[in-house]
Coordinates of C-alpha atoms and ligand atoms in Angstrom, one line a residue:
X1 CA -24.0 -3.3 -27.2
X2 CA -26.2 -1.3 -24.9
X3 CA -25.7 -3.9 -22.6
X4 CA -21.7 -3.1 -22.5
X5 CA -22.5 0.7 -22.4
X6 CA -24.8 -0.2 -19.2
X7 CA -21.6 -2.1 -17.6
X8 CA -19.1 0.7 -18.4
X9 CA -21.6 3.4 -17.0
X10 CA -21.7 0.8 -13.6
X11 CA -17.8 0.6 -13.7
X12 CA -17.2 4.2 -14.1
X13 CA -20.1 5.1 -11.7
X14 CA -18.5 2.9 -9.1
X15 CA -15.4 4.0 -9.7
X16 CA -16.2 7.8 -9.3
X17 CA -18.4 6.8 -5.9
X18 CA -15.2 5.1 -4.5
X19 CA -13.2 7.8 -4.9
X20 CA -15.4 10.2 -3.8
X21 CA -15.8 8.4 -0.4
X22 CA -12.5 8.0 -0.1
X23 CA -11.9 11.8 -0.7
X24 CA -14.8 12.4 2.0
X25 CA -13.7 9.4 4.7
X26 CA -9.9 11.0 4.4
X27 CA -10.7 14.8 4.4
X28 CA -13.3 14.2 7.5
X29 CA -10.4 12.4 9.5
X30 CA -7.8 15.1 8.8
X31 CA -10.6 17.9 9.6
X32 CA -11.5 15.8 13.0
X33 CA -8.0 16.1 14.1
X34 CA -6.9 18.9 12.8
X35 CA -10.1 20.7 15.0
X36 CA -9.0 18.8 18.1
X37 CA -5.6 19.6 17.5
X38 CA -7.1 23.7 17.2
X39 CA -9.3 22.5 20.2
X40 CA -6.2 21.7 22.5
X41 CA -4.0 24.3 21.3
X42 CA -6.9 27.1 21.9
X43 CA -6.6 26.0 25.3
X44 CA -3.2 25.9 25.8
X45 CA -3.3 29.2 24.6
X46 CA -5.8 30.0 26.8
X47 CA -4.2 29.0 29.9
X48 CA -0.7 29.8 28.9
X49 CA -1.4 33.4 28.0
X50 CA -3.7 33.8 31.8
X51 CA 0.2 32.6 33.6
X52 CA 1.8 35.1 31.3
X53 CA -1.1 37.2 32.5
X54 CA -0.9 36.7 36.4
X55 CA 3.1 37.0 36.7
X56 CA 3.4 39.8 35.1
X57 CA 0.6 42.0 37.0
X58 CA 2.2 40.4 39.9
X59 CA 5.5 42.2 38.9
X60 CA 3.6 45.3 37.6
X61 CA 1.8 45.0 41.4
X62 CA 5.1 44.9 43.2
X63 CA 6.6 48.0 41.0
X64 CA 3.2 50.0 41.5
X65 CA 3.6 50.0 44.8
X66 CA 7.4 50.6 45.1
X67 CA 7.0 53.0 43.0
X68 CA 3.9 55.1 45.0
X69 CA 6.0 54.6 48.2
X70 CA 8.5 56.6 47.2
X71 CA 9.0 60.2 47.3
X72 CA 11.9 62.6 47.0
X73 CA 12.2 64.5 50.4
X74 CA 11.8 63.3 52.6
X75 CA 13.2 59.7 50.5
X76 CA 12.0 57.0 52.7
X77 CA 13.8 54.2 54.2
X78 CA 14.6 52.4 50.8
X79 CA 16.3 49.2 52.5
X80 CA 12.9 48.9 54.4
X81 CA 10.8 49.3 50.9
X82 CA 13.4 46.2 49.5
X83 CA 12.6 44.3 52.7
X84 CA 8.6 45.0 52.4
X85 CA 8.7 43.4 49.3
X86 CA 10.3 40.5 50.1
X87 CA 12.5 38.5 47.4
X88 CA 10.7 40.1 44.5
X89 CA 13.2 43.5 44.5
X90 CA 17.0 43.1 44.1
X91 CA 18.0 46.6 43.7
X92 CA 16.2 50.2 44.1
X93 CA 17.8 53.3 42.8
X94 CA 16.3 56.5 42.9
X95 CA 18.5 59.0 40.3
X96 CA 18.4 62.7 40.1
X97 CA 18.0 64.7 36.3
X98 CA 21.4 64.3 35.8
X99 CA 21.1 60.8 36.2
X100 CA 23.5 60.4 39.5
X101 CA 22.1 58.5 42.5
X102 CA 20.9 60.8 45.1
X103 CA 22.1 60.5 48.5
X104 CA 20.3 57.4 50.0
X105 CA 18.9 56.6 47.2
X106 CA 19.9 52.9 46.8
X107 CA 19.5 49.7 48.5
X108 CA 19.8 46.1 47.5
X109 CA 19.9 42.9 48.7
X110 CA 22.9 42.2 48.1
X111 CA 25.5 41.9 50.3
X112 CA 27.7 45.2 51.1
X113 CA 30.5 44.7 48.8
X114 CA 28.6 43.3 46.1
X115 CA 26.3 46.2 46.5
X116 CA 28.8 48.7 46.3
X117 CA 30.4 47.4 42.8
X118 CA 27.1 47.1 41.4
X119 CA 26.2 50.4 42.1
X120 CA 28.9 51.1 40.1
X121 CA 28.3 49.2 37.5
X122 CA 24.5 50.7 37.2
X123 CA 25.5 54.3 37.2
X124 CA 28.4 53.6 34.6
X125 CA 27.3 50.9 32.3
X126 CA 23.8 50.2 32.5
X127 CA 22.1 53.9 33.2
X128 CA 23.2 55.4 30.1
X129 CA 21.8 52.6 27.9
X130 CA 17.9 52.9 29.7
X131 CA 15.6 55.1 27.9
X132 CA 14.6 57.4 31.2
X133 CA 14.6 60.6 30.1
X134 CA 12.3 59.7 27.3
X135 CA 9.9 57.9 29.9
X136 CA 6.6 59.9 30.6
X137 CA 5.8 60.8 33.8
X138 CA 4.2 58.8 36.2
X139 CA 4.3 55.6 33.8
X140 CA 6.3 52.6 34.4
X141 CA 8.7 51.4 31.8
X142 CA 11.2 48.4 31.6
X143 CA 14.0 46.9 29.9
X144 CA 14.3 43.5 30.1
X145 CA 18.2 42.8 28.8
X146 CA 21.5 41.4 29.3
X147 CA 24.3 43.5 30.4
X148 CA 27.8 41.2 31.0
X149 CA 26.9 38.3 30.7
X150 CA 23.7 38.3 32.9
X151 CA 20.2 38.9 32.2
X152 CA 18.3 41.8 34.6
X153 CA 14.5 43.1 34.4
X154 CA 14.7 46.9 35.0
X155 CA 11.2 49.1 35.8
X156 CA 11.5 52.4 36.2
X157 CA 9.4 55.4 36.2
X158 CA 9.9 59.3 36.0
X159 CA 8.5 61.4 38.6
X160 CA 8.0 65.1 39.4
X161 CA 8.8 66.7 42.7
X162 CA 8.1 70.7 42.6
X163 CA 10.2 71.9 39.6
X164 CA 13.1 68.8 40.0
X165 CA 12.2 65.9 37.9
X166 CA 13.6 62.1 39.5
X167 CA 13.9 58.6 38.2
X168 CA 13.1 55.4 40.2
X169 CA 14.5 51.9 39.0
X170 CA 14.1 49.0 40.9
X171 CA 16.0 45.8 39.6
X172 CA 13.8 42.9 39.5
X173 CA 14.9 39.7 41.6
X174 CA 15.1 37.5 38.4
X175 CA 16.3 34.1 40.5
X176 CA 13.0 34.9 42.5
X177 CA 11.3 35.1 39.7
X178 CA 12.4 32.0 38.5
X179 CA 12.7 30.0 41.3
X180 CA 9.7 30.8 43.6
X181 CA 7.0 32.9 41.0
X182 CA 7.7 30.8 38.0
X183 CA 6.6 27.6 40.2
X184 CA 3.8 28.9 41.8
X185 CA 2.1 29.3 38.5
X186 CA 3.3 26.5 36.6
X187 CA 2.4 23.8 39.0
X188 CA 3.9 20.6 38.0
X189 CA 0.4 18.5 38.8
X190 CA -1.3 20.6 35.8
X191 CA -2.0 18.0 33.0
X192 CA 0.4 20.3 31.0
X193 CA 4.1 20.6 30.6
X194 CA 5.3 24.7 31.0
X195 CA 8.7 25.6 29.9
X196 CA 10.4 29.5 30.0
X197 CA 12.8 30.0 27.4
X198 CA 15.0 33.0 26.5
X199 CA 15.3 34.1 23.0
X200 CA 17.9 32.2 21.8
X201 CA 15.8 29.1 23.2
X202 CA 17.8 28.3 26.1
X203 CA 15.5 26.6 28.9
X204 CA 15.7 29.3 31.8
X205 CA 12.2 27.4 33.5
X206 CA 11.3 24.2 33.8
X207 CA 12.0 20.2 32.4
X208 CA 12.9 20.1 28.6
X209 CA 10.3 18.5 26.1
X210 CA 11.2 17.5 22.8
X211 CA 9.8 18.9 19.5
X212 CA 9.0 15.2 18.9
X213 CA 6.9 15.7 15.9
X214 CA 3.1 15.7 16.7
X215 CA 3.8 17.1 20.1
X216 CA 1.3 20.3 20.2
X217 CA 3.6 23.0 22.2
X218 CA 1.9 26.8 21.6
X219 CA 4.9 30.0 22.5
X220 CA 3.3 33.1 24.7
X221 CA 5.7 35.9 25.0
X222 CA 5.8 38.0 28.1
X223 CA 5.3 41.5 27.0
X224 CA 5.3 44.1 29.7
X225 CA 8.3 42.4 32.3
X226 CA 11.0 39.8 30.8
X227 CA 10.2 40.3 27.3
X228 CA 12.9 38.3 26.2
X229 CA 11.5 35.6 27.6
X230 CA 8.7 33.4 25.9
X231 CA 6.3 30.4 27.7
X232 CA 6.1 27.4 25.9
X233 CA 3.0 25.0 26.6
X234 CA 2.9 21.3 25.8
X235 CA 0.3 18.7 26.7
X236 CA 1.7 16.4 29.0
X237 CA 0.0 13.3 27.9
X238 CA 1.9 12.6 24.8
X239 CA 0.8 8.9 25.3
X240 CA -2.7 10.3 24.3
X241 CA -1.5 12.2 21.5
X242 CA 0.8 9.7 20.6
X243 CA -2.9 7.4 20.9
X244 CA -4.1 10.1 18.5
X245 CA -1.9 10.3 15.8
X246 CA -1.8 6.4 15.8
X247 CA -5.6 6.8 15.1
X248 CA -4.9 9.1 12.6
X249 CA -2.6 6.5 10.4
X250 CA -4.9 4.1 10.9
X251 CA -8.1 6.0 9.7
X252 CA -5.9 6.8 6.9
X253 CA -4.6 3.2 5.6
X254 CA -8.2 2.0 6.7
X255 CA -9.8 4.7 4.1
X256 CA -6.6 3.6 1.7
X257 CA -6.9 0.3 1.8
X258 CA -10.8 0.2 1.2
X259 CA -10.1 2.4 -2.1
X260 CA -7.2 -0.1 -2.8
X261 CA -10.2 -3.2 -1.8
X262 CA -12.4 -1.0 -4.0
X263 CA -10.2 -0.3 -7.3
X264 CA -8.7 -4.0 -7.4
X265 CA -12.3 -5.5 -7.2
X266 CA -13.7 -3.4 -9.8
X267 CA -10.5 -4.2 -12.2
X268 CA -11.0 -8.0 -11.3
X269 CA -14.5 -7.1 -12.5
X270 CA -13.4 -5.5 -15.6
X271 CA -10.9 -8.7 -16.5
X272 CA -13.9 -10.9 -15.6
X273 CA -16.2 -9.4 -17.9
X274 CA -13.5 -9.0 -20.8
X275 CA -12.7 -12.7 -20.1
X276 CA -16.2 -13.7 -20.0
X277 CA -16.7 -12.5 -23.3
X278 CA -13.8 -13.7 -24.6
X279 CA -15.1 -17.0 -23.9
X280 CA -18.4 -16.0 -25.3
X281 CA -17.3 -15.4 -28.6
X282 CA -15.2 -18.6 -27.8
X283 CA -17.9 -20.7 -27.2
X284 CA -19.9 -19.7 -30.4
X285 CA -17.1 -20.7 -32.8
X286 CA -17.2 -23.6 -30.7
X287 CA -20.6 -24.0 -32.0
X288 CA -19.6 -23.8 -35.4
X289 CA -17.1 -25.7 -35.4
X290 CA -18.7 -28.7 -33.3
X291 CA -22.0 -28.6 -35.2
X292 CA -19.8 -28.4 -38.8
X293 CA -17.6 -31.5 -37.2
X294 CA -20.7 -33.7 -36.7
X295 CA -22.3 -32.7 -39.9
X296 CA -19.2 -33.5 -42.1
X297 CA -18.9 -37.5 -40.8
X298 CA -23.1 -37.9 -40.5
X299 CA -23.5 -36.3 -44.0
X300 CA -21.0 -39.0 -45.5
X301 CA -22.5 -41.8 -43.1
X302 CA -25.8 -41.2 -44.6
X303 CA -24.5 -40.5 -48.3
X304 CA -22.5 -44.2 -48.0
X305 CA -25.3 -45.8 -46.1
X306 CA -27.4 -44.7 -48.7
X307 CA -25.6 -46.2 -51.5
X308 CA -25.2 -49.6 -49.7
X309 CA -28.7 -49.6 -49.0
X310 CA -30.1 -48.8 -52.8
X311 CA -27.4 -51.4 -53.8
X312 CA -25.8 -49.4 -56.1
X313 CA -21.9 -50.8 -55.6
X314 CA -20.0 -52.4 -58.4
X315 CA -19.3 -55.5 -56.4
X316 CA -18.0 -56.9 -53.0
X317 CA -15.2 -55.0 -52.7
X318 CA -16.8 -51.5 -53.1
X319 CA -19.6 -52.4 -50.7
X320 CA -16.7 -52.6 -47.9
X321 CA -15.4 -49.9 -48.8
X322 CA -18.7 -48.0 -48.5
X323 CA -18.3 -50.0 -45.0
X324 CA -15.4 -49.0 -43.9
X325 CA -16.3 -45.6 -45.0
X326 CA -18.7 -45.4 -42.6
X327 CA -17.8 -47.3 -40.1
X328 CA -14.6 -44.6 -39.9
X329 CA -16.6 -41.7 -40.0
X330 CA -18.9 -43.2 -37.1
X331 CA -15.7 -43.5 -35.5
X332 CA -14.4 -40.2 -35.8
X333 CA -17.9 -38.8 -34.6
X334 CA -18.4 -41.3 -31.3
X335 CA -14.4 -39.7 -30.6
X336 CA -15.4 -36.0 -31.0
X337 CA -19.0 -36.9 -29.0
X338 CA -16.5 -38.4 -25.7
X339 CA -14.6 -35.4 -26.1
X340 CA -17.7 -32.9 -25.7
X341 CA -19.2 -35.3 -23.6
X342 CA -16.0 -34.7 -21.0
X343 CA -15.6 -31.8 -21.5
X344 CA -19.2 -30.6 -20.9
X345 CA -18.4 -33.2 -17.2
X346 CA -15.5 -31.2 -16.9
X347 CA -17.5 -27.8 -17.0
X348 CA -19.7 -28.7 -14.7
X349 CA -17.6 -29.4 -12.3
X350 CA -18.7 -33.4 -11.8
X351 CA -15.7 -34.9 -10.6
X352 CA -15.1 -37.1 -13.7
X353 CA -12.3 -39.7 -13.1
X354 CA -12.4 -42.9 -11.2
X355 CA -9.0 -43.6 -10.6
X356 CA -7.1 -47.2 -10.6
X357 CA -3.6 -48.5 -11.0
X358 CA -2.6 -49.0 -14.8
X359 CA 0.0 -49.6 -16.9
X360 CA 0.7 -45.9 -18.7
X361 CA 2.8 -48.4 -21.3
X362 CA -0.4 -50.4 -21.9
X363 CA -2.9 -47.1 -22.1
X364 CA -0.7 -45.4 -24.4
X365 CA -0.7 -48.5 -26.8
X366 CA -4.4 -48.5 -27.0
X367 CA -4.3 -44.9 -27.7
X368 CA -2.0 -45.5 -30.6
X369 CA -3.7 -48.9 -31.5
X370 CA -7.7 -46.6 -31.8
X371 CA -5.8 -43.9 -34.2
X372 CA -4.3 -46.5 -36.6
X373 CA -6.7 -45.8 -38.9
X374 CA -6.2 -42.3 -38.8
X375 CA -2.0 -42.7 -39.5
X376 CA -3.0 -45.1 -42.4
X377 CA -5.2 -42.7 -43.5
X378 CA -2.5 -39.8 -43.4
X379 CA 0.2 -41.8 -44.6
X380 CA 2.2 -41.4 -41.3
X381 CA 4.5 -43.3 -39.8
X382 CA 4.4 -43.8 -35.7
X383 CA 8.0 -44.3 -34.3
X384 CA 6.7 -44.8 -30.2
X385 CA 9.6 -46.1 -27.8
X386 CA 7.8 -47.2 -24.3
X387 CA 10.0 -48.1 -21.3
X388 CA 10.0 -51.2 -20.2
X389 CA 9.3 -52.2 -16.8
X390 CA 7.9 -49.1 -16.1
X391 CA 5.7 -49.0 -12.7
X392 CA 1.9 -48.9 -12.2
X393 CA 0.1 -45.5 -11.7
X394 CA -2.6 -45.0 -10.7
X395 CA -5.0 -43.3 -13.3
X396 CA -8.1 -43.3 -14.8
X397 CA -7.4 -45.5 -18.2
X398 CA -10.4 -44.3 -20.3
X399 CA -9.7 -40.4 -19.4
X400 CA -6.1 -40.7 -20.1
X401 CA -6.4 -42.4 -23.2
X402 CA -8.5 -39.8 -24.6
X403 CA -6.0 -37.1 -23.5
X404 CA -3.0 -39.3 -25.3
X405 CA -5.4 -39.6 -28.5
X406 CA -5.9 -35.9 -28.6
X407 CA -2.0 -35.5 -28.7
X408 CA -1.6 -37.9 -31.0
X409 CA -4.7 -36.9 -33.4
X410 CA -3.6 -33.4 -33.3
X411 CA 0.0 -34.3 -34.7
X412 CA -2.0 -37.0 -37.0
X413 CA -4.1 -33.6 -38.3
X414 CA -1.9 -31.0 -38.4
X415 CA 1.7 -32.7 -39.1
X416 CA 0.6 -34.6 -41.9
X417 CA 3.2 -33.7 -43.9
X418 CA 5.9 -33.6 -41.4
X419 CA 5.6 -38.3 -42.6
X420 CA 6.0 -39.6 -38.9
X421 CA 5.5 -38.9 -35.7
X422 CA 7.6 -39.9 -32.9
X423 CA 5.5 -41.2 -28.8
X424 CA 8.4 -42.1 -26.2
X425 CA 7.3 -42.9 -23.0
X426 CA 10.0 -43.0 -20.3
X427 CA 10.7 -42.2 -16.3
X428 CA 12.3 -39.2 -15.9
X429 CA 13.6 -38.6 -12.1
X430 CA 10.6 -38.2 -10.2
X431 CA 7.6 -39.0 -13.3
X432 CA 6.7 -40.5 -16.0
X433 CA 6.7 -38.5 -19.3
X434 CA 4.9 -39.2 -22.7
X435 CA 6.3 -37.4 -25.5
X436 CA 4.6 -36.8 -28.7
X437 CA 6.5 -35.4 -31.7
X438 CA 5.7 -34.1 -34.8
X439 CA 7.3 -32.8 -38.4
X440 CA 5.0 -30.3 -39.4
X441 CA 3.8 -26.6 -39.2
X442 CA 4.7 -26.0 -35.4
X443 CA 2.7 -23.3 -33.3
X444 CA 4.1 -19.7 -32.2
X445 CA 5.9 -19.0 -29.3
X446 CA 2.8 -16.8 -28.0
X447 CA 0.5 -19.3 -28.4
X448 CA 1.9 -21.9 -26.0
X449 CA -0.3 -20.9 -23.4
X450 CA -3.4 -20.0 -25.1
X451 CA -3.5 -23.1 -27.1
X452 CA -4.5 -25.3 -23.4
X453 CA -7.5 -22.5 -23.3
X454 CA -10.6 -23.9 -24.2
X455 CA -12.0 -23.4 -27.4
X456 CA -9.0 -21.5 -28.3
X457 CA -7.3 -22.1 -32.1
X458 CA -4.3 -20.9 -33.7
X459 CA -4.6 -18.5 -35.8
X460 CA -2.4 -20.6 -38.6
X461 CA -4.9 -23.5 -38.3
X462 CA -7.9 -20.7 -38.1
X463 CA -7.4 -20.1 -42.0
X464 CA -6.6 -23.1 -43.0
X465 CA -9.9 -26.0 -43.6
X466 CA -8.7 -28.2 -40.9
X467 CA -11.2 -29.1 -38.8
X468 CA -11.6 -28.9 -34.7
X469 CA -13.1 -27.4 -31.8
X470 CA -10.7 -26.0 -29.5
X471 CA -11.4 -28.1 -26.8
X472 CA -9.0 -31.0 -27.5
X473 CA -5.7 -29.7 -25.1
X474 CA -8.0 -27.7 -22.7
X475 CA -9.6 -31.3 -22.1
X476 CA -5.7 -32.6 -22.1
X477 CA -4.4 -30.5 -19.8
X478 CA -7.2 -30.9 -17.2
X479 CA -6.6 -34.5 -17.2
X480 CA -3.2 -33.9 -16.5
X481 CA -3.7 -32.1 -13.7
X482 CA -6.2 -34.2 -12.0
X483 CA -3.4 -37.0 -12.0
X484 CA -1.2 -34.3 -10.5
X485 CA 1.0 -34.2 -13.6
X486 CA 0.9 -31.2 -16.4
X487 CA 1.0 -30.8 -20.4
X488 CA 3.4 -28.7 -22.0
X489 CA 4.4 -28.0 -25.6
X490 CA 7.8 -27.0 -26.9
X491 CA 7.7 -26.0 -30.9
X492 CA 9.1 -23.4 -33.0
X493 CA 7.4 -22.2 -36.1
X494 CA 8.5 -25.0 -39.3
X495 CA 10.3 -27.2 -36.9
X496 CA 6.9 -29.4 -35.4
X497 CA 6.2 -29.7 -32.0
X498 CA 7.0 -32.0 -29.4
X499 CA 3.9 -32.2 -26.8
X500 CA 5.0 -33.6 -22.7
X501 CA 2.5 -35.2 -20.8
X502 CA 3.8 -36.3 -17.4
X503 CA 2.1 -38.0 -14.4
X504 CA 4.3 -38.5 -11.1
X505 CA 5.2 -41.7 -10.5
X506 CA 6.2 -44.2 -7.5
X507 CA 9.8 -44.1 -6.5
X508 CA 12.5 -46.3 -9.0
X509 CA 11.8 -49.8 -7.8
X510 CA 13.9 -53.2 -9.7
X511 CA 12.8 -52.1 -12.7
X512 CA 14.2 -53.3 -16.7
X513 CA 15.8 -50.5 -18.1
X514 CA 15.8 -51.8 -21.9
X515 CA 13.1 -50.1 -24.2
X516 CA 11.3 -51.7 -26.5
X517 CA 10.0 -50.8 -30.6
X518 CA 6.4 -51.3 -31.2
Ligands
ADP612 P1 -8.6 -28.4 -32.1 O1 -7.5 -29.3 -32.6 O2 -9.9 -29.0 -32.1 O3 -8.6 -27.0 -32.8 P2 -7.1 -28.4 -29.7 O4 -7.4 -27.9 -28.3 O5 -6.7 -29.9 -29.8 O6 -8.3 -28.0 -30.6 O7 -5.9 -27.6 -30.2 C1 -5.8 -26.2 -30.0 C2 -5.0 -25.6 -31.1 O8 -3.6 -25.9 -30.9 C3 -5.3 -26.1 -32.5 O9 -6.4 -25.4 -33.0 C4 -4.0 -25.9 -33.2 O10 -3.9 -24.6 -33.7 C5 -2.9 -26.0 -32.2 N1 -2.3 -27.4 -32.2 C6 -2.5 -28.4 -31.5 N2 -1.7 -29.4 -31.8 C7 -0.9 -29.0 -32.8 C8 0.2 -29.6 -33.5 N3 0.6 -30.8 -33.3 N4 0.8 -28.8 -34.5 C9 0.4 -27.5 -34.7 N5 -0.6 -26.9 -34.0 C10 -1.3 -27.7 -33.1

């Protein structure tokens, strides 16, 4: 008992441990990646947020300085402040406080017509909608929109001049910002993939990458220029990521499938050790029964002996009976010794046939022939129908006759009152089947199997004083499969059972098919 409570404590402490490595071997492999993924994207940030960085002061540079070059009288040459900063300025407007463009006080790059209608459309449409008069002075602000259809970056600035008050706005050159700024930071050998988006996530910069999943992309919005804009950084080497998430699976199924190793060995343990001592408390009945089984037949030998040799008979007749008496019971017990005898081979693993070619007709006969005595004895008839012309098998005689003997001792024990018992032994297609009927009690439908289980009984026979050991069938049935043929039993409860033993045979050859009575 404290034995058991020692293997249950093992089990369950096994059990625990398992799980608990599992919980540790699966939460360090999602903390590892889930650090490098932090790792990678930290760094992505990193860099993404220094581009954001440099454009933007390049833009804030550029609008400084346009800004600080211009003053209200005398208003410099604002073509020549476009020019001097190259592609970077579209448009600069310098507005009076009521908002009107002051005489030479624009210039843009565009050409003359175009320039014209756009000046236009600033004063009319896009002025009133920037937030200039509420700009303080000397300070830079932007609006970063889209007026038509077309996006445009707007700085502008408020500025004092004596007691007048006057607005710059320059109009960024967004095509030059994407087209010449845009790649000078985003260099396409960078081991990163950079992408500009607007805020209904429309590419405005760079090649599309998918939102495979597992991709790591991190968003940096611009904040002081094109606002509406956001940068979006992948790594390019998705066949390393792809390398890592593959990892990932497999650490996983690697950490499952040892728990899965883990949990189906310990069950197999558990069935082991419940079958184990299943068979231990098997085995002790065994005991019983095998040492009650020899005692029975010795106690009568030595009881009749006894008689025969004080000389106590009345007569001839009654000494052989005393014989016969014994010479039965020595019978009986020399039977149930082969059987333990093979069996105990059998456990042991000694390969225990020698194998030869036979007649199965002849070996069943002398199987019949040794229990004679015993259907005398019970009053039972034997009806067996054997096929002539049958072919030779090869088998080992002795083992085989012991195996028919148990079928036919069994029906001989526990049919008794079911008055005969019926052997056939005929080919059927491919084999060579012996059946042995019987009339009496029949066996459950859930003890089929368990009855070919060594030392098992039936619980019908269990309460009733007949006699056995449980190893009859197992010792069948292993003889039938070491000829490569099987046992089976068919029975319902009050209708007897009919027992199959087959062996494979040789194919058909010219054989008699005309059976024959014994
Ligand atoms: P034993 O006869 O020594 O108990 P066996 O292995 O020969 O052991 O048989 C196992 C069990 O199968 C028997 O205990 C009995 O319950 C059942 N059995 C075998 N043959 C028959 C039969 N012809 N009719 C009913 N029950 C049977």
């Amino acid at each position: 008992m404290r034995r058991l409570v020692f293997v249950n404590v093992l089990i369950f402490a096994v059990l625990v441990s398992a799980i608990g490595l599992a919980y540790y071997g699966y939460s360090f492999a999602s903390e590892v990646s889930s650090r490098e993924r932090a790792i990678i994207s930290d760094t992505m940030r990193e860099l993404g947020q220094e581009k954001v960085d440099g454009i933007e002061s390049q833009i804030l540079e550029t609008d400084r300085k346009v800004f600080d070059s211009i003053a209200l009288e005398p208003l410099p040459d604002l073509q020549a402040v476009v020019k001097t900063h190259g592609a970077a300025v579209a448009s600069v407007f310098v507005l009076d406080e009521r908002l009107q463009v002051v005489p030479g006080g624009y210039a843009t790059t565009r050409s003359r017509e175009d320039g014209l209608a756009f000046r236009d459309y600033f004063v009319s449409q896009i002025v009133p909608t920037l937030p200039l008069a509420a700009q303080p002075l000397r300070t830079r602000g932007h609006v970063h929109g889209g007026w038509g259809d077309r996006p445009f970056l707007f700085s502008f600035t408020r500025r004092a001049w004596g007691d007048r008050t006057y607005y710059v706005v320059l109009e960024a050159d967004l095509s030059h910002l994407v087209g010449a700024v845009f790649p000078q930071f985003f260099g396409v050998r960078s081991p990163r993939l950079y992408q500009v988006v607007d805020e209904s996530g429309d590419l405005v910069y760079g090649i599309p990458f998918s939102d495979r999943a597992g991709v790591l992309a991190v968003e940096l919005p611009f904040v002081d220029t094109v606002d509406h804009w956001t940068l979006r950084v992948a790594q390019k080497d998705s066949g390393a990521q792809l390398a890592r998430s593959r990892r990932q699976v497999i650490d996983f199924v690697l950490v499952g499938l040892s728990l899965a190793g883990i949990l189906a060995g310990l069950g197999f343990l558990v069935l082991a050790i419940r079958r184990e001592r299943r068979a231990n408390a098997l085995k002790s009945d065994f005991i019983t029964n095998v040492s009650h089984e020899l005692k029975t037949p010795l106690s009568i030998i030595s009881m009749f002996g006894e008689l025969l040799a004080s000389g106590r008979t009345r007569g001839a007749a009654q000494a052989t009976e005393y014989a016969e008496i014994i010479w039965r019971e020595s019978v009986r017990l020399a039977r149930l010794i082969d059987n333990v005898l093979d069996f105990a081979k059998i456990e042991r693993g000694v390969d225990a046939y020698e194998f030869a070619e036979a007649d199965l007709g002849e070996v069943v006969e002398r199987a019949l022939e040794l229990s004679r005595h015993r259907q005398q004895q019970a009053g039972l008839t034997v009806h067996a129908t054997i096929e002539a012309g049958l072919p030779p098998v090869s088998l080992d005689a002795n083992a085989y006759t012991l195996a028919v003997l148990n079928l036919v001792d069994n029906a001989i024990k526990y049919a008794p009152d079911g008055e005969r018992i019926e052997v056939a032994l005929a080919r059927r297609d491919d084999r060579l089947e012996l059946t042995v009927r019987d009339f009496g009690p029949g066996i459950e439908a859930e003890e089929h199997g368990k009855i070919f289980e060594r030392f098992y009984r039936a619980r019908a026979v269990r309460l009733r004083p007949i006699r056995g050991s449980g190893i009859g069938l197992a010792l069948v049935d292993h003889i039938a499969r070491a000829h490569r043929g099987g046992v089976s039993v068919e029975s319902e409860p009050g209708q007897g059972a009919t027992f199959r033993l087959w062996i494979p045979a040789p194919p058909p050859g010219e054989a008699d098919p005309a059976g024959e009575e014994t």
